[in-house]
Tab-separated table of C-alpha atoms in Angstrom:
chain	number	residue	atom	x	y	z
I	1	MET	CA	-80.967	10.090	1.821
I	2	ALA	CA	-77.217	9.841	2.469
I	3	ALA	CA	-75.178	13.050	2.624
I	4	ARG	CA	-73.242	11.863	-0.421
I	5	GLY	CA	-74.268	9.706	-3.333
I	6	TYR	CA	-72.549	8.114	-6.274
I	7	SER	CA	-73.508	6.520	-9.546
I	8	ILE	CA	-71.763	4.436	-12.193
I	9	PHE	CA	-72.591	5.273	-15.809
I	10	ASP	CA	-71.725	4.086	-19.317
I	11	THR	CA	-69.547	6.125	-21.669
I	12	ALA	CA	-67.728	5.521	-24.939
I	13	ILE	CA	-64.529	4.756	-22.977
I	14	GLY	CA	-66.085	2.506	-20.322
I	15	ARG	CA	-67.996	2.689	-17.047
I	16	CYS	CA	-67.293	5.942	-15.201
I	17	GLY	CA	-68.319	7.042	-11.731
I	18	ILE	CA	-69.481	10.298	-10.226
I	19	ALA	CA	-69.959	11.258	-6.581
I	20	TRP	CA	-71.893	14.229	-5.248
I	21	SER	CA	-73.116	16.013	-2.147
I	22	HIS	CA	-75.890	18.532	-1.642
I	23	ALA	CA	-73.391	21.255	-2.718
I	24	GLY	CA	-72.381	19.684	-6.044
I	25	VAL	CA	-70.092	17.111	-7.618
I	26	VAL	CA	-67.318	15.944	-5.277
I	27	GLY	CA	-65.535	13.738	-7.787
I	28	VAL	CA	-65.498	12.006	-11.154
I	29	GLN	CA	-63.776	8.690	-11.745
I	30	LEU	CA	-62.860	7.589	-15.250
I	31	PRO	CA	-62.846	3.844	-15.908
I	32	GLU	CA	-60.322	1.541	-14.365
I	33	ALA	CA	-59.438	-1.686	-16.205
I	34	ARG	CA	-62.531	-3.343	-14.694
I	35	GLU	CA	-65.749	-1.844	-13.313
I	36	ILE	CA	-65.167	-3.412	-9.887
I	37	GLU	CA	-61.906	-1.441	-9.633
I	38	THR	CA	-63.728	1.780	-10.524
I	39	ARG	CA	-66.266	1.036	-7.771
I	40	LYS	CA	-63.502	0.215	-5.262
I	41	ARG	CA	-61.737	3.508	-5.963
I	42	LEU	CA	-64.996	5.442	-5.500
I	43	PHE	CA	-65.588	3.615	-2.210
I	44	ARG	CA	-62.039	4.385	-1.004
I	45	LEU	CA	-62.402	8.054	-1.919
I	46	TYR	CA	-65.998	8.529	-0.702
I	47	PRO	CA	-66.728	5.831	1.896
I	48	ASP	CA	-69.803	7.697	3.150
I	49	ALA	CA	-71.401	7.864	-0.332
I	50	ARG	CA	-74.204	5.462	-1.223
I	51	GLU	CA	-75.092	4.322	-4.716
I	52	GLN	CA	-78.302	6.012	-5.786
I	53	ARG	CA	-80.086	7.676	-8.651
I	54	PRO	CA	-78.400	11.009	-9.430
I	55	PRO	CA	-80.325	14.223	-8.775
I	56	PRO	CA	-81.241	16.267	-11.887
I	57	ASP	CA	-78.174	18.545	-11.782
I	58	VAL	CA	-75.824	15.547	-11.539
I	59	GLU	CA	-77.773	13.801	-14.318
I	60	ILE	CA	-77.078	16.830	-16.526
I	61	ALA	CA	-73.360	16.553	-15.649
I	62	ILE	CA	-73.394	12.839	-16.540
I	63	GLU	CA	-75.016	13.593	-19.905
I	64	ALA	CA	-72.413	16.279	-20.634
I	65	ILE	CA	-69.502	13.999	-19.638
I	66	THR	CA	-70.932	11.182	-21.763
I	67	ALA	CA	-71.306	13.511	-24.769
I	68	LEU	CA	-67.743	14.823	-24.385
I	69	LEU	CA	-66.368	11.271	-24.210
I	70	ARG	CA	-68.242	10.483	-27.465
I	71	GLY	CA	-66.330	13.347	-29.058
I	72	GLU	CA	-69.300	15.711	-29.126
I	73	PRO	CA	-69.240	19.347	-28.016
I	74	SER	CA	-70.247	19.582	-24.392
I	75	ASP	CA	-70.420	22.420	-21.894
I	76	LEU	CA	-69.538	21.581	-18.308
I	77	ALA	CA	-69.043	25.188	-17.177
I	78	ASP	CA	-72.235	25.294	-15.112
I	79	VAL	CA	-71.709	22.019	-13.255
I	80	ALA	CA	-71.625	22.853	-9.541
I	81	LEU	CA	-68.581	21.536	-7.674
I	82	ASP	CA	-68.404	20.853	-3.955
I	83	LEU	CA	-65.073	22.488	-3.077
I	84	ASP	CA	-65.302	21.698	0.628
I	85	GLY	CA	-61.853	20.516	1.711
I	86	ILE	CA	-60.176	21.675	-1.515
I	87	PRO	CA	-57.251	24.027	-0.775
I	88	ALA	CA	-57.821	27.599	-1.994
I	89	PHE	CA	-54.814	27.429	-4.346
I	90	HIS	CA	-56.170	24.249	-5.967
I	91	ALA	CA	-59.624	25.816	-6.328
I	92	ARG	CA	-58.043	28.780	-8.111
I	93	VAL	CA	-56.143	26.481	-10.501
I	94	TYR	CA	-59.314	24.428	-11.125
I	95	ALA	CA	-61.359	27.559	-11.875
I	96	PHE	CA	-58.777	28.666	-14.450
I	97	THR	CA	-58.506	25.174	-15.971
I	98	ARG	CA	-62.293	24.964	-16.437
I	99	ARG	CA	-62.012	27.869	-18.901
I	100	ILE	CA	-59.633	26.051	-21.289
I	101	PRO	CA	-61.676	25.440	-24.469
I	102	ARG	CA	-62.287	21.938	-25.805
I	103	GLY	CA	-59.537	20.854	-28.192
I	104	GLU	CA	-57.008	23.377	-26.864
I	105	THR	CA	-54.058	22.813	-24.555
I	106	ILE	CA	-51.903	24.884	-22.249
I	107	THR	CA	-48.834	24.117	-20.117
I	108	TYR	CA	-48.493	24.140	-16.346
I	109	GLY	CA	-46.099	27.073	-16.726
I	110	GLU	CA	-48.608	29.063	-18.763
I	111	ILE	CA	-51.269	28.575	-16.087
I	112	ALA	CA	-48.834	29.704	-13.395
I	113	ALA	CA	-47.931	32.792	-15.435
I	114	LYS	CA	-51.572	33.678	-16.178
I	115	LEU	CA	-52.395	33.347	-12.472
I	116	ARG	CA	-49.359	35.600	-11.761
I	117	LEU	CA	-47.649	32.763	-9.926
I	118	SER	CA	-44.651	32.290	-12.223
I	119	GLY	CA	-42.645	30.458	-9.565
I	120	ALA	CA	-45.462	28.011	-8.865
I	121	VAL	CA	-45.279	25.698	-11.884
I	122	HIS	CA	-44.706	22.656	-9.660
I	123	SER	CA	-47.596	23.682	-7.376
I	124	VAL	CA	-49.921	24.026	-10.386
I	125	ALA	CA	-48.873	20.558	-11.563
I	126	GLN	CA	-49.471	19.129	-8.078
I	127	ALA	CA	-52.919	20.742	-7.850
I	128	LEU	CA	-53.944	19.223	-11.175
I	129	ALA	CA	-52.453	15.856	-10.206
I	130	ARG	CA	-54.929	15.861	-7.303
I	131	ASN	CA	-57.907	17.009	-9.394
I	132	PRO	CA	-60.944	15.010	-8.247
I	133	PHE	CA	-63.182	16.609	-10.906
I	134	VAL	CA	-61.648	14.940	-13.975
I	135	ILE	CA	-63.334	16.007	-17.237
I	136	ILE	CA	-65.339	18.746	-15.465
I	137	VAL	CA	-61.996	20.362	-14.594
I	138	PRO	CA	-60.232	19.301	-17.811
I	139	CYS	CA	-56.733	18.654	-16.470
I	140	HIS	CA	-56.088	16.563	-19.585
I	141	ARG	CA	-55.830	19.874	-21.479
I	142	VAL	CA	-52.809	20.885	-19.384
I	143	LEU	CA	-49.478	19.542	-20.586
I	144	GLU	CA	-45.864	19.565	-19.514
I	145	ALA	CA	-43.561	22.023	-21.256
I	146	GLY	CA	-42.788	20.714	-24.721
I	147	GLY	CA	-46.299	19.328	-25.152
I	148	TYR	CA	-45.704	16.096	-23.294
I	149	ALA	CA	-48.995	14.441	-22.393
I	150	ASP	CA	-48.122	13.094	-18.960
I	151	ARG	CA	-50.372	10.849	-16.911
I	152	ILE	CA	-53.737	12.176	-15.827
I	153	SER	CA	-54.680	12.329	-12.123
I	154	PRO	CA	-55.455	9.101	-10.235
I	155	TYR	CA	-59.139	9.731	-10.971
I	156	GLY	CA	-58.338	9.132	-14.617
I	157	GLY	CA	-58.157	5.387	-14.181
I	158	VAL	CA	-56.416	3.775	-17.145
I	159	ILE	CA	-57.255	6.622	-19.540
I	160	SER	CA	-54.418	8.845	-20.775
I	161	LYS	CA	-54.383	12.555	-21.500
I	162	ARG	CA	-53.417	11.698	-25.061
I	163	ARG	CA	-56.579	9.592	-25.502
I	164	LEU	CA	-58.858	12.268	-24.033
I	165	LEU	CA	-57.296	14.944	-26.242
I	166	SER	CA	-57.712	12.684	-29.256
I	167	ILE	CA	-61.426	12.229	-28.429
I	168	GLU	CA	-61.734	16.022	-28.306
I	169	GLY	CA	-60.028	16.390	-31.679
I	170	ALA	CA	-56.871	18.072	-30.356
I	171	ARG	CA	-54.569	16.101	-32.658
I	172	GLY	CA	-50.970	17.089	-33.093
I	173	THR	CA	-50.741	19.093	-29.865
I	174	THR	CA	-48.996	16.443	-27.777
I	175	THR	CA	-45.823	14.494	-27.981
I	176	SER	CA	-44.937	11.292	-26.223
I	177	LYS	CA	-41.758	10.731	-24.323
I	178	THR	CA	-39.539	8.093	-25.798
I	179	LEU	CA	-37.734	5.534	-23.686
I	180	PHE	CA	-34.615	7.657	-24.287
I	181	ASP	CA	-36.379	10.744	-22.845
I	182	VAL	CA	-37.458	8.833	-19.763
I	183	LEU	CA	-34.189	7.026	-19.022
I	184	LEU	CA	-31.660	9.714	-19.944
I	185	PRO	CA	-32.313	11.914	-16.892
I	186	VAL	CA	-31.793	8.971	-14.520
I	187	ALA	CA	-29.017	7.122	-16.341
I	188	PRO	CA	-25.617	7.347	-14.635
I	189	PRO	CA	-22.977	9.197	-16.653
I	190	ARG	CA	-20.678	7.008	-18.715
I	191	PRO	CA	-17.052	6.972	-17.632
I	192	GLN	CA	-14.787	8.995	-19.894
I	193	GLY	CA	-11.639	7.548	-21.378
């Protein structure tokens, strides 16, 4: 058996992928626009992994992910993660994020404050942007200040935070940026007079 394995599985939002080692899950990939793109991303991220039948603990994780993506209550707290190669700061942020209840949201700044790292809002955001354990570490429940549902990590494929929160029933907790919000910070000032 290879040191790492992966499997593609069906969910309500499309074909997802999961990769694992003997220590636990090393990554989850939400669907890309096409299954072949999901497979390519898994191969790029875990070139030593071979497609195979998931072991029982990973099968339980797949069932929980599938249930959550159907909008059903699901507990992923006991899913073992392989944190080998994950920076200690990121692991700390991921551990905190795993405790955010389904249907609830928090901001990057609130996580930094609760971890007593008030000056580390950007670092918290960067850690979650690199989250390989999408859904298991529910980074979609962490929003920008003001409730903006920014893009999920690259492992999120074409799925948005807003869509995942909607599946979980967390309606009304996010706002979308308008074109005005996006362009105003980068628009050159208009000449006066």
